[in-house]
């Protein structure tokens, strides 16, 4: 018995060395210059890999496993390679290594590079890449590191733009790594709208475009002649997160639909906490100058006027208007004043009790 159990632990120990955390093994890059390939600072890792590698987020059978997924910054052309220092062998170890390659191939479209030389020669053609669709908004952000203002542009694209379908297939693979419950959409449904954020950058005197993030919106039909756009997916790529691009994108999308007389209001599908924070920020920014949200009116409570005005002018639905009202009223309330703070708290309580009544 002892012999057997000690033998098992030695075997277990050996096999444990062949387990790799896939969130660490997967190395992502957005490449602008050939030297980015060697630069560890340009590498980032997934937040999630459970949709591809199971809930444990483990790949078995390799030591020192590296799953390289490098993308050219603009058109998202892909390099996919697997490297490892050693691999279990069925003959000797009587176990089989996970087929990592086929798992990745299931989510990345065919036509990727498998060696660096091919990838670098594609990189040289990147100067020809231009954003898809129609320019909606340009803004700039001051970058401390570069010591200059960087220009960003937001475009609305659709599947009729040449090359966009293939580009979108490459871009959407990022959803798997950064959205917990990601799924790919049916691009043949014409009710999808796509909004893309690009950064302009210089390379050898030419202006190039790098992909920053994107949003997909589905246009639901509302009887008899209206639509209700619903935000489905939104991702700002990790190297650009925390710079305000999400707010720029969401506000631009809102403004795009605001001009359309057939749009009722904008909703979102199963929004994450981060998305709700972002939306609160953007909607409050849009609403704060409406007359119905003036401090005097806020103190009188939530009104039908607020609902109407926010929906008609800004395409904001009732539920979100209520949130905006509570945030703006809190800003106008002196919480140090017993009467004002009591009145605010009661107002929130009434909303919470409402459904139970």
XYZ file of C-alpha atoms in Angstrom:
357
model
C 0.000 0.000 0.000
C 2.728 2.472 1.005
C 4.744 1.641 -2.064
C 1.771 2.317 -4.242
C 0.804 5.624 -2.624
C 4.340 7.020 -2.683
C 4.659 5.920 -6.292
C 1.439 7.748 -7.133
C 2.581 10.995 -5.572
C 5.806 10.922 -7.557
C 3.766 10.423 -10.710
C 1.323 13.139 -9.616
C 4.191 15.496 -8.911
C 5.614 14.821 -12.323
C 2.283 15.427 -14.044
C 1.611 18.563 -11.993
C 4.725 20.096 -13.564
C 2.957 19.769 -16.897
C 0.018 21.966 -15.972
C 0.003 25.561 -17.195
C -2.344 28.398 -16.302
C -3.739 29.439 -19.687
C -4.261 33.075 -18.637
C -0.491 33.263 -18.173
C 0.420 31.076 -21.146
C -1.535 33.155 -23.672
C 0.522 36.174 -24.702
C -1.242 38.870 -26.687
C 0.316 41.763 -28.582
C -0.841 44.628 -30.785
C 2.106 45.216 -33.082
C 2.997 48.505 -34.801
C 6.757 48.168 -35.290
C 8.932 45.064 -35.816
C 10.719 45.758 -32.521
C 7.388 45.311 -30.653
C 7.796 41.558 -31.232
C 10.802 41.384 -28.898
C 9.553 43.995 -26.416
C 7.992 42.425 -23.316
C 6.275 45.709 -22.437
C 3.902 45.302 -25.385
C 2.667 41.904 -24.165
C -0.580 41.535 -22.248
C -2.555 38.508 -21.016
C -6.203 37.480 -21.000
C -8.467 38.075 -18.041
C -10.444 34.965 -18.943
C -9.704 31.802 -20.870
C -12.391 29.508 -19.424
C -14.503 29.606 -22.574
C -11.662 27.992 -24.518
C -9.816 25.968 -21.853
C -12.520 25.094 -19.307
C -13.286 26.428 -15.848
C -9.855 25.562 -14.413
C -8.166 27.666 -17.107
C -5.448 25.032 -17.360
C -3.683 23.351 -20.274
C -2.150 19.991 -19.511
C 0.866 18.316 -21.067
C 3.435 21.085 -21.483
C 6.214 22.736 -19.542
C 6.894 26.396 -20.195
C 3.881 26.687 -22.499
C 3.548 29.929 -24.452
C 0.574 30.532 -26.730
C 1.517 33.517 -28.867
C -1.327 35.493 -30.420
C 0.068 38.637 -31.993
C -2.075 41.053 -33.973
C -1.045 43.823 -36.340
C -2.341 46.973 -34.646
C -4.626 48.143 -37.449
C -6.060 45.366 -39.567
C -5.643 42.667 -36.898
C -3.727 40.210 -39.113
C -2.722 37.422 -36.759
C 0.395 35.460 -35.847
C -0.357 32.267 -33.915
C 2.404 30.043 -32.521
C 2.821 27.612 -29.674
C 6.138 27.245 -27.836
C 7.111 24.993 -24.902
C 10.237 23.569 -23.305
C 8.899 20.017 -23.047
C 5.783 17.982 -23.666
C 4.446 14.726 -22.173
C 4.792 11.731 -24.384
C 2.146 9.044 -24.750
C 4.799 6.320 -25.112
C 6.595 7.114 -21.866
C 4.122 9.008 -19.724
C 1.006 7.115 -20.827
C -0.932 10.373 -20.968
C -1.832 12.648 -23.804
C -1.197 16.398 -23.909
C -4.166 18.715 -24.528
C -4.583 19.715 -28.143
C -4.031 23.407 -27.483
C -3.729 24.305 -31.143
C -7.152 23.051 -32.180
C -8.774 24.848 -29.227
C -7.320 28.165 -30.382
C -8.108 27.421 -34.036
C -11.770 27.126 -33.081
C -11.941 30.806 -32.207
C -9.444 32.473 -34.542
C -10.298 32.657 -38.245
C -8.121 30.767 -40.753
C -5.436 32.598 -42.719
C -3.169 33.472 -39.797
C 0.646 33.491 -39.990
C 2.623 30.793 -38.218
C 6.073 32.369 -38.489
C 7.479 35.769 -37.664
C 8.906 36.518 -41.133
C 5.502 36.300 -42.809
C 4.042 38.438 -40.054
C 6.708 41.154 -40.430
C 6.190 41.285 -44.196
C 2.441 41.819 -43.577
C 3.381 44.559 -41.130
C 5.106 46.453 -43.957
C 1.798 46.594 -45.862
C -0.033 48.046 -42.856
C 0.491 51.569 -44.239
C -2.347 50.782 -46.676
C -4.842 50.004 -43.901
C -7.605 52.597 -43.511
C -10.559 52.597 -41.068
C -13.849 51.159 -42.311
C -17.066 53.070 -42.836
C -18.091 56.606 -41.984
C -16.246 58.973 -39.632
C -18.514 60.091 -36.768
C -16.217 61.782 -34.266
C -12.599 62.890 -33.757
C -11.071 63.668 -30.362
C -7.633 63.923 -28.847
C -6.115 62.853 -25.545
C -2.920 64.283 -24.086
C -0.387 61.499 -23.562
C 2.117 62.154 -20.758
C 4.551 59.478 -21.939
C 4.701 60.741 -25.516
C 4.449 64.364 -24.363
C 1.894 65.153 -27.069
C -1.768 64.988 -28.013
C -2.840 61.760 -29.683
C -5.761 61.807 -32.110
C -8.523 59.213 -32.085
C -11.415 58.670 -34.477
C -14.709 56.808 -34.201
C -16.266 55.209 -37.298
C -19.530 53.464 -38.030
C -19.023 50.432 -40.264
C -21.133 47.673 -41.763
C -20.639 44.409 -43.609
C -20.767 46.100 -47.025
C -17.383 47.777 -46.343
C -14.746 45.787 -48.309
C -12.642 43.666 -45.948
C -14.672 44.513 -42.860
C -16.189 41.050 -42.420
C -12.741 39.408 -42.224
C -11.394 42.185 -39.985
C -14.313 41.819 -37.575
C -13.723 38.050 -37.359
C -10.161 38.700 -36.196
C -11.135 41.506 -33.818
C -13.937 39.601 -32.086
C -11.526 36.911 -30.837
C -10.524 39.432 -28.128
C -14.014 39.133 -26.610
C -13.186 35.590 -25.472
C -10.242 36.835 -23.411
C -11.822 39.939 -21.854
C -15.577 39.391 -21.517
C -16.651 36.704 -19.091
C -19.644 35.430 -21.071
C -18.666 36.387 -24.594
C -20.286 34.986 -27.701
C -19.832 35.701 -31.387
C -22.690 37.410 -33.202
C -24.488 36.486 -36.429
C -22.928 38.973 -38.828
C -25.354 38.069 -41.619
C -28.151 39.764 -39.702
C -28.321 43.263 -41.185
C -29.696 44.817 -38.015
C -26.216 44.965 -36.473
C -24.340 48.264 -36.351
C -20.601 48.391 -35.667
C -18.764 51.340 -34.123
C -14.960 51.334 -34.119
C -12.324 53.444 -32.367
C -8.926 54.023 -34.012
C -5.770 55.842 -32.956
C -3.746 57.749 -35.537
C 0.009 57.212 -35.253
C 3.097 57.981 -37.303
C 5.528 55.522 -38.818
C 8.327 56.611 -41.149
C 6.505 59.846 -41.965
C 3.186 58.172 -42.823
C -0.061 58.259 -40.829
C -1.327 54.837 -39.766
C -4.348 53.656 -37.797
C -4.408 51.312 -34.799
C -7.539 49.585 -33.489
C -8.463 50.778 -29.983
C -11.847 49.145 -29.411
C -15.353 48.670 -30.703
C -19.034 48.301 -29.944
C -21.793 46.257 -31.573
C -25.406 47.443 -31.390
C -28.497 45.510 -32.472
C -31.477 47.444 -33.857
C -34.601 45.891 -32.403
C -37.802 46.565 -34.272
C -40.581 48.242 -32.274
C -44.116 48.220 -33.696
C -45.140 49.966 -35.904
C -42.223 52.026 -37.270
C -39.536 52.489 -34.644
C -36.316 50.804 -33.510
C -34.739 50.333 -30.107
C -30.942 49.940 -30.471
C -29.471 47.581 -27.888
C -25.773 47.654 -27.036
C -24.541 44.080 -27.208
C -20.751 44.035 -26.916
C -18.248 46.708 -26.031
C -14.521 46.305 -25.611
C -11.678 48.772 -25.318
C -8.480 46.753 -25.842
C -6.392 46.511 -22.625
C -3.460 48.741 -23.686
C -5.975 51.592 -24.122
C -8.168 51.043 -21.070
C -8.533 53.800 -18.490
C -7.968 56.626 -20.988
C -11.618 57.627 -21.463
C -12.223 55.887 -24.819
C -15.248 53.971 -23.531
C -17.002 57.205 -22.586
C -16.137 58.782 -25.955
C -17.456 55.730 -27.791
C -20.708 55.451 -25.841
C -21.421 59.177 -26.119
C -20.707 59.122 -29.860
C -23.048 56.164 -30.348
C -25.763 57.945 -28.343
C -25.347 61.084 -30.424
C -25.504 59.021 -33.621
C -28.906 57.559 -32.656
C -30.163 60.869 -31.197
C -30.352 62.322 -34.686
C -32.620 59.511 -35.895
C -36.382 60.179 -35.637
C -37.205 56.450 -35.748
C -35.159 55.541 -32.662
C -37.174 55.255 -29.431
C -34.370 54.814 -26.894
C -31.144 52.890 -26.333
C -30.806 49.860 -24.057
C -28.080 47.321 -23.265
C -27.971 43.553 -23.114
C -26.888 42.106 -19.767
C -24.550 45.015 -18.878
C -21.495 44.491 -16.669
C -20.876 46.638 -13.582
C -18.168 48.558 -15.405
C -20.492 49.262 -18.307
C -23.219 50.560 -15.968
C -20.711 52.951 -14.335
C -19.631 54.151 -17.753
C -23.226 54.612 -18.906
C -24.154 56.526 -15.733
C -21.264 58.887 -16.392
C -22.133 59.449 -20.059
C -25.881 59.866 -19.521
C -25.437 62.268 -16.608
C -23.074 64.290 -18.799
C -25.696 64.416 -21.565
C -28.626 65.210 -19.222
C -27.159 67.719 -16.782
C -27.996 70.729 -18.984
C -31.631 69.800 -19.668
C -34.065 72.222 -18.004
C -36.029 69.413 -16.383
C -32.871 68.476 -14.408
C -32.303 71.949 -12.929
C -31.676 71.853 -9.131
C -35.121 73.320 -8.357
C -36.905 70.627 -10.363
C -34.695 67.819 -9.008
C -35.810 68.708 -5.468
C -39.470 68.262 -6.477
C -38.868 64.604 -7.330
C -38.772 62.357 -10.371
C -41.197 63.567 -13.027
C -42.844 62.454 -16.261
C -41.281 65.557 -17.817
C -37.804 64.113 -17.172
C -38.802 60.810 -18.759
C -40.239 62.530 -21.863
C -37.408 64.988 -22.374
C -34.596 62.458 -21.863
C -36.265 60.021 -24.245
C -37.176 62.507 -26.965
C -33.986 64.551 -26.976
C -31.373 62.029 -25.883
C -32.940 58.583 -26.563
C -32.513 57.577 -22.916
C -35.012 55.047 -21.545
C -37.074 55.527 -18.399
C -35.066 53.230 -16.131
C -31.798 54.989 -16.988
C -33.403 58.417 -16.670
C -34.346 57.500 -13.104
C -30.683 56.696 -12.341
C -29.582 59.991 -13.864
C -32.172 61.819 -11.745
C -30.909 60.158 -8.548
C -27.279 60.969 -9.343
C -27.988 64.594 -10.276
C -30.296 65.078 -7.291
C -27.591 63.712 -4.979
C -25.173 66.243 -6.475
C -27.655 69.057 -5.759
C -28.380 67.819 -2.228
C -26.470 69.030 0.803
C -26.133 65.722 2.662
C -24.944 67.666 5.742
C -28.413 69.234 5.955
C -30.679 66.880 7.937
C -33.882 67.850 6.117
C -32.365 67.614 2.614
C -30.634 64.301 3.236
C -33.770 62.781 4.805
C -35.844 63.846 1.843
C -33.285 62.280 -0.547
C -33.189 58.996 1.372
C -36.984 58.749 1.474
C -37.132 59.325 -2.256
C -34.770 56.373 -2.877
C -36.716 54.251 -0.363
C -39.972 54.883 -2.210
C -38.396 53.585 -5.409
C -37.086 50.456 -3.669
C -40.434 49.718 -1.978
C -42.453 50.426 -5.128
C -42.285 46.918 -6.649
C -43.301 45.278 -3.331
C -46.349 47.531 -2.969
